[in-house]
Amino acid sequence: DVKVTQSSRYLVKRTGEKVFLECVQDMDHENMFWYRQDPGLGLRLIYFSYDVKMKEKGDIPEGYSVSREKKERFSLILESASTNQTSMYLCASSLAGRGDRGYGYTFGSGTRLTVV
Amino acid sequence: SQQGEEDPQALSIQEGENATMNCSYKTSINNLQWYRQNSGRGLVHLILIRSNEREKHSGRLRVTLDTSKKSSSLLITASRAADTASYFCATRGSGSARQLTFGSGTQLTVLP
């Protein structure tokens, strides 16, 4: 069964801490994505990556960075956690799609991060 | 960035009834996708419809796409209590964009 695995289901961190959220996929997908989900705001894209060592900013990259050193792993880093980063974080992956081809995303189960 | 907007925000029906959810978007798209999310979990891909398609079926799911109106609908027939979840539409823009933009979702409750 193909899978996207997020390292933690629940995480509590203190304000100012550096936080690492890990995501690993076993499907050899080229694309990987980080979203955050907040009530009433839906899913908002933070960063995504098309390939190893490639990264692109999404709609809300401020306060975040990412790392993709290996194809299967995409890490989200909160440089200095703040309370407004309390959220559900969702990682997803997909095959690359060109032109009219498109593929669905496979999501991880999510990490619910609370910053206190 | 463009965004799908689902309508209604919440829908409550009896088991066995059909559920219809609508999605509108703002700019031209490559494809539109529907996802389901059970409470507190990740999203699960349900169905993808390309911009040159008008209708698609998968089991009890039927999706339509009207690019002239920039809208899509998801129909779940003969609903079950297990269909209770949030449903999201997501659009992939035309051109080179690879990322999806998600709407805020419809919360479907199917009462037994």
Short mmCIF file of C-alpha atoms in Angstrom, two decimals:
data_model
loop_
_atom_site.label_atom_id
_atom_site.label_comp_id
_atom_site.label_asym_id
_atom_site.label_seq_id
_atom_site.Cartn_x
_atom_site.Cartn_y
_atom_site.Cartn_z
CA ASP A 1 0.00 0.00 0.00
CA VAL A 2 1.57 3.27 -1.11
CA LYS A 3 2.12 5.75 1.57
CA VAL A 4 3.03 9.24 2.65
CA THR A 5 4.25 9.15 6.22
CA GLN A 6 4.46 12.15 8.49
CA SER A 7 6.71 11.66 11.46
CA SER A 8 4.36 12.90 14.17
CA ARG A 9 0.58 13.00 14.57
CA TYR A 10 0.67 15.49 17.43
CA LEU A 11 3.40 17.92 18.41
CA VAL A 12 3.60 20.57 21.09
CA LYS A 13 6.41 23.12 20.89
CA ARG A 14 7.33 26.31 22.67
CA THR A 15 7.42 29.75 21.09
CA GLY A 16 10.81 30.42 19.55
CA GLU A 17 11.78 26.77 19.11
CA LYS A 18 13.01 25.47 15.76
CA VAL A 19 10.60 22.79 14.59
CA PHE A 20 11.14 20.08 12.00
CA LEU A 21 8.24 18.30 10.36
CA GLU A 22 9.27 15.28 8.34
CA CYS A 23 7.50 13.68 5.42
CA VAL A 24 8.51 10.53 3.57
CA GLN A 25 6.86 8.93 0.55
CA ASP A 26 7.53 5.51 -0.92
CA MET A 27 6.00 6.02 -4.37
CA ASP A 28 8.98 7.58 -6.19
CA HIS A 29 6.92 10.73 -6.74
CA GLU A 30 8.67 13.77 -8.16
CA ASN A 31 6.42 16.37 -6.54
CA MET A 32 6.01 16.98 -2.84
CA PHE A 33 3.97 19.62 -1.05
CA TRP A 34 3.39 21.12 2.36
CA TYR A 35 0.01 22.62 3.23
CA ARG A 36 -1.43 23.97 6.42
CA GLN A 37 -5.10 23.62 7.22
CA ASP A 38 -7.01 25.99 9.46
CA PRO A 39 -10.76 26.13 10.18
CA GLY A 40 -12.56 28.32 7.67
CA LEU A 41 -9.42 28.84 5.58
CA GLY A 42 -9.14 25.48 3.90
CA LEU A 43 -5.73 24.23 2.78
CA ARG A 44 -3.04 26.78 2.03
CA LEU A 45 0.15 25.90 0.24
CA ILE A 46 3.37 26.69 2.09
CA TYR A 47 6.11 25.23 -0.12
CA PHE A 48 6.49 22.61 -2.78
CA SER A 49 9.25 20.79 -4.58
CA TYR A 50 9.52 19.37 -8.09
CA ASP A 51 12.76 17.51 -7.61
CA VAL A 52 15.61 16.89 -5.24
CA LYS A 53 17.08 20.16 -3.97
CA MET A 54 14.37 22.12 -5.79
CA LYS A 55 11.85 24.21 -3.88
CA GLU A 56 9.21 26.76 -4.72
CA LYS A 57 7.30 29.13 -2.46
CA GLY A 58 3.61 28.62 -2.13
CA ASP A 59 1.04 31.13 -0.96
CA ILE A 60 2.20 31.48 2.66
CA PRO A 61 5.95 30.74 2.92
CA GLU A 62 6.75 33.36 5.56
CA GLY A 63 8.21 31.85 8.71
CA TYR A 64 8.88 28.50 7.02
CA SER A 65 11.65 26.85 5.07
CA VAL A 66 11.98 23.42 3.47
CA SER A 67 14.59 20.87 2.62
CA ARG A 68 14.60 18.13 0.02
CA GLU A 69 17.93 16.33 0.05
CA LYS A 70 16.47 13.01 -1.10
CA LYS A 71 13.62 12.33 -3.48
CA GLU A 72 11.52 10.53 -0.90
CA ARG A 73 11.87 13.06 1.92
CA PHE A 74 10.54 16.60 2.22
CA SER A 75 11.05 18.46 5.48
CA LEU A 76 9.24 21.56 6.67
CA ILE A 77 11.13 23.78 9.08
CA LEU A 78 9.67 26.43 11.33
CA GLU A 79 12.67 28.59 12.01
CA SER A 80 11.26 30.17 15.18
CA ALA A 81 7.85 28.80 16.06
CA SER A 82 5.11 31.27 16.88
CA THR A 83 1.60 30.76 18.22
CA ASN A 84 0.06 31.71 14.87
CA GLN A 85 1.73 28.65 13.39
CA THR A 86 -0.48 26.41 15.48
CA SER A 87 -2.23 24.40 12.80
CA MET A 88 -2.69 21.07 11.05
CA TYR A 89 0.17 20.46 8.63
CA LEU A 90 -0.40 18.18 5.69
CA CYS A 91 2.24 16.72 3.41
CA ALA A 92 1.36 15.38 -0.03
CA SER A 93 3.12 13.91 -3.03
CA SER A 94 2.26 13.31 -6.68
CA LEU A 95 3.73 12.21 -9.94
CA ALA A 96 4.92 14.99 -12.21
CA GLY A 97 2.29 16.08 -14.71
CA ARG A 98 2.89 17.90 -17.96
CA GLY A 99 0.39 19.71 -20.12
CA ASP A 100 -3.01 18.13 -19.92
CA ARG A 101 -1.81 15.24 -17.79
CA GLY A 102 -2.54 15.61 -14.13
CA TYR A 103 -2.34 13.36 -11.15
CA GLY A 104 -3.98 13.27 -7.80
CA TYR A 105 -2.12 13.87 -4.60
CA THR A 106 -1.47 11.28 -1.93
CA PHE A 107 -1.64 12.86 1.50
CA GLY A 108 -0.11 11.95 4.80
CA SER A 109 -2.26 11.73 7.92
CA GLY A 110 -1.23 15.18 9.07
CA THR A 111 0.65 16.65 12.02
CA ARG A 112 -1.32 18.72 14.47
CA LEU A 113 1.16 21.26 15.80
CA THR A 114 0.45 23.36 18.85
CA VAL A 115 2.82 26.20 19.68
CA VAL A 116 2.54 27.42 23.26
CA SER B 1 -4.07 32.55 -6.59
CA GLN B 2 -7.26 31.01 -7.86
CA GLN B 3 -9.39 29.13 -5.42
CA GLY B 4 -12.26 26.69 -5.56
CA GLU B 5 -15.21 27.63 -3.44
CA GLU B 6 -17.52 24.86 -2.33
CA ASP B 7 -21.21 25.24 -1.82
CA PRO B 8 -22.87 24.51 0.52
CA GLN B 9 -20.46 24.80 3.46
CA ALA B 10 -22.43 22.12 5.30
CA LEU B 11 -24.94 19.52 4.17
CA SER B 12 -26.95 17.07 6.25
CA ILE B 13 -28.94 14.26 4.62
CA GLN B 14 -30.48 10.90 5.44
CA GLU B 15 -28.83 7.64 4.53
CA GLY B 16 -29.90 6.53 1.06
CA GLU B 17 -30.36 10.07 -0.27
CA ASN B 18 -28.13 11.67 -2.86
CA ALA B 19 -25.67 14.40 -1.88
CA THR B 20 -24.65 17.15 -4.29
CA MET B 21 -21.79 19.54 -3.66
CA ASN B 22 -20.75 22.37 -5.93
CA CYS B 23 -17.45 24.05 -6.60
CA SER B 24 -16.73 27.31 -8.40
CA TYR B 25 -13.33 28.60 -9.43
CA LYS B 26 -11.96 31.77 -10.92
CA THR B 27 -9.44 31.17 -13.68
CA SER B 28 -8.76 28.62 -16.42
CA ILE B 29 -7.76 25.18 -15.25
CA ASN B 30 -5.93 22.09 -16.43
CA ASN B 31 -7.95 19.76 -14.25
CA LEU B 32 -10.20 19.73 -11.22
CA GLN B 33 -10.06 17.15 -8.46
CA TRP B 34 -12.23 16.15 -5.54
CA TYR B 35 -10.91 14.95 -2.20
CA ARG B 36 -12.44 13.59 0.95
CA GLN B 37 -11.21 14.14 4.51
CA ASN B 38 -12.37 12.25 7.54
CA SER B 39 -12.18 14.22 10.76
CA GLY B 40 -8.61 14.94 11.82
CA ARG B 41 -7.04 12.92 9.02
CA GLY B 42 -5.34 13.52 5.71
CA LEU B 43 -7.18 13.98 2.44
CA VAL B 44 -7.98 11.12 0.10
CA HIS B 45 -8.13 11.63 -3.66
CA LEU B 46 -11.53 10.68 -5.10
CA ILE B 47 -11.64 11.67 -8.73
CA LEU B 48 -9.96 13.89 -11.32
CA ILE B 49 -11.67 15.49 -14.29
CA ARG B 50 -9.71 17.18 -17.04
CA SER B 51 -10.65 20.48 -18.62
CA ASN B 52 -11.76 18.80 -21.85
CA GLU B 53 -14.08 16.39 -20.03
CA ARG B 54 -17.64 17.16 -19.02
CA GLU B 55 -18.58 14.22 -16.83
CA LYS B 56 -16.88 11.39 -15.04
CA HIS B 57 -18.07 8.48 -12.92
CA SER B 58 -16.41 6.38 -10.26
CA GLY B 59 -18.60 3.96 -8.35
CA ARG B 60 -21.25 6.04 -6.55
CA LEU B 61 -19.50 9.28 -7.49
CA ARG B 62 -20.41 11.44 -10.45
CA VAL B 63 -18.50 14.60 -11.25
CA THR B 64 -19.45 17.21 -13.81
CA LEU B 65 -17.40 20.10 -15.08
CA ASP B 66 -18.66 23.21 -16.86
CA THR B 67 -15.66 25.28 -17.90
CA SER B 68 -17.86 28.03 -19.37
CA LYS B 69 -19.36 28.60 -15.91
CA LYS B 70 -16.15 27.70 -14.11
CA SER B 71 -17.98 25.25 -11.92
CA SER B 72 -18.07 21.59 -10.98
CA SER B 73 -20.38 19.38 -9.02
CA LEU B 74 -19.85 16.17 -7.07
CA LEU B 75 -22.81 13.84 -6.69
CA ILE B 76 -22.71 10.96 -4.23
CA THR B 77 -25.58 8.59 -4.86
CA ALA B 78 -27.26 6.38 -2.26
CA SER B 79 -25.23 7.92 0.56
CA ARG B 80 -24.12 5.95 3.60
CA ALA B 81 -23.23 7.00 7.13
CA ALA B 82 -19.61 6.19 6.24
CA ASP B 83 -19.68 8.98 3.62
CA THR B 84 -19.76 11.52 6.46
CA ALA B 85 -16.65 13.65 5.87
CA SER B 86 -15.46 16.95 4.46
CA TYR B 87 -15.20 17.16 0.69
CA PHE B 88 -12.84 19.52 -1.09
CA CYS B 89 -12.45 20.53 -4.67
CA ALA B 90 -8.99 21.44 -5.91
CA THR B 91 -7.92 23.02 -9.16
CA ARG B 92 -4.73 22.78 -11.10
CA GLY B 93 -4.16 25.89 -13.17
CA SER B 94 -3.44 25.83 -16.85
CA GLY B 95 0.13 26.35 -17.97
CA SER B 96 3.12 25.06 -16.09
CA ALA B 97 1.68 25.20 -12.57
CA ARG B 98 1.92 21.84 -10.81
CA GLN B 99 0.33 22.70 -7.53
CA LEU B 100 -3.31 22.41 -6.58
CA THR B 101 -5.36 25.15 -4.98
CA PHE B 102 -7.99 23.89 -2.57
CA GLY B 103 -11.33 25.29 -1.56
CA SER B 104 -12.56 25.47 2.00
CA GLY B 105 -14.70 22.35 1.74
CA THR B 106 -18.21 21.06 2.31
CA GLN B 107 -18.95 19.19 5.52
CA LEU B 108 -21.30 16.32 4.68
CA THR B 109 -23.19 14.54 7.44
CA VAL B 110 -25.15 11.42 6.53
CA LEU B 111 -27.62 10.46 9.22
CA PRO B 112 -28.38 6.77 9.73
#
